[in-house]
C-alpha positions as semicolon CSV with decimal commas, in nm:
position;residue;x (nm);y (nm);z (nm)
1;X;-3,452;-3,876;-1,382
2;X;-3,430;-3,763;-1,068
3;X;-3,519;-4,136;-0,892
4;X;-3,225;-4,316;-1,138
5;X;-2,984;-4,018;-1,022
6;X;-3,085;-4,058;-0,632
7;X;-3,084;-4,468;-0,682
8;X;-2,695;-4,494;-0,890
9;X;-2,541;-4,222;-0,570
10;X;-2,687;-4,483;-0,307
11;X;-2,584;-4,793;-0,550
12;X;-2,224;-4,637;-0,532
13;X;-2,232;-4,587;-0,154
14;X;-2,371;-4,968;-0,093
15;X;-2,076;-5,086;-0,306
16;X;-1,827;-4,888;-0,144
17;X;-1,981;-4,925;0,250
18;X;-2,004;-5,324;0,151
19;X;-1,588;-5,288;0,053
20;X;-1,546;-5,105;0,343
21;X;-1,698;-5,386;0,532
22;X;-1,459;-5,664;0,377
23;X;-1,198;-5,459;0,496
24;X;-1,306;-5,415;0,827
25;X;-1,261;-5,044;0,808
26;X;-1,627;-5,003;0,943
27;X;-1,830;-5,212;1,187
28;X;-1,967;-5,596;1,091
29;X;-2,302;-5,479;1,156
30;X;-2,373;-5,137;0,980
31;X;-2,656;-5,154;0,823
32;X;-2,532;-5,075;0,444
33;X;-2,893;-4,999;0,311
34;X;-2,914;-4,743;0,599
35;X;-2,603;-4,576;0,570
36;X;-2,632;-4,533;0,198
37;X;-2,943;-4,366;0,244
38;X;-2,801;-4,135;0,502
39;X;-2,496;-4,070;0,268
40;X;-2,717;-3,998;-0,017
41;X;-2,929;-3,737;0,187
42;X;-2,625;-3,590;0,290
43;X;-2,540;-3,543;-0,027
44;X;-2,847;-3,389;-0,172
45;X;-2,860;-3,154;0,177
46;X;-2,511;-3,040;0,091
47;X;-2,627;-2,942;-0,215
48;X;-2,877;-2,738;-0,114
49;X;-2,736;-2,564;0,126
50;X;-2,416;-2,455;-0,129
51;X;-2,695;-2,344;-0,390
52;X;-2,836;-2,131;-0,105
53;X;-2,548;-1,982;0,017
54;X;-2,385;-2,188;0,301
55;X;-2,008;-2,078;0,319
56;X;-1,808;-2,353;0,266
57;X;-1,729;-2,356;0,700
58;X;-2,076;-2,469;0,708
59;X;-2,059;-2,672;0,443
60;X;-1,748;-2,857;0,588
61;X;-1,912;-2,871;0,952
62;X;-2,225;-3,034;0,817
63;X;-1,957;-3,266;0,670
64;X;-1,735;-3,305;0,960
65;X;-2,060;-3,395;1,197
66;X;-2,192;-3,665;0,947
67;X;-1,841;-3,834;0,961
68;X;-1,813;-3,747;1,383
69;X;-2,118;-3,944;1,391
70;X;-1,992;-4,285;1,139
71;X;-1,698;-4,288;1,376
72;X;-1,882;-4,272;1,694
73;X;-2,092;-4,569;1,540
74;X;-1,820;-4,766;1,447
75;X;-1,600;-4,703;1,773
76;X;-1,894;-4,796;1,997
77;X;-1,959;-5,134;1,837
78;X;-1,651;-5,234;1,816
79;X;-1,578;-5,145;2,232
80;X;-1,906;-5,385;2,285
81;X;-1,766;-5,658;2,131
């Protein structure tokens, strides 16, 4: 159960990172497979760290450095093109 819930979150992320890439919102070579993954851990770390008893400024700074680090990604590739 836990596999088929882990494997439709990272199935959702694929699809949206691969319309994201149509779009050019993100960079032409993220790796898609990768970032899912990373997504989907982030996810499940969230989680336990709000069933724990992380306030929800830690919550939102685990967030906010997961994103800080997609943009930094995305913003160097594109100034090496």
């Amino acid at each position: 159960r836990c596999n088929h819930a882990r494997d439709s979150l990272e199935r959702s992320f694929r699809h949206a990172l691969m319309g994201a890439k149509r779009r050019r919102e993100v960079s032409a070579d993220l790796d898609v497979e990768a970032t899912a993954t990373l997504l989907g851990i982030q996810n499940y770390g969230l989680n336990v760290m709000a069933k724990t008893g992380a306030t929800a400024d830690q919550l939102d700074a685990a967030v906010e450095a997961l994103l800080a680090g997609l943009k930094d990604r995305h913003a160097s590739v594109g100034r090496s093109r």
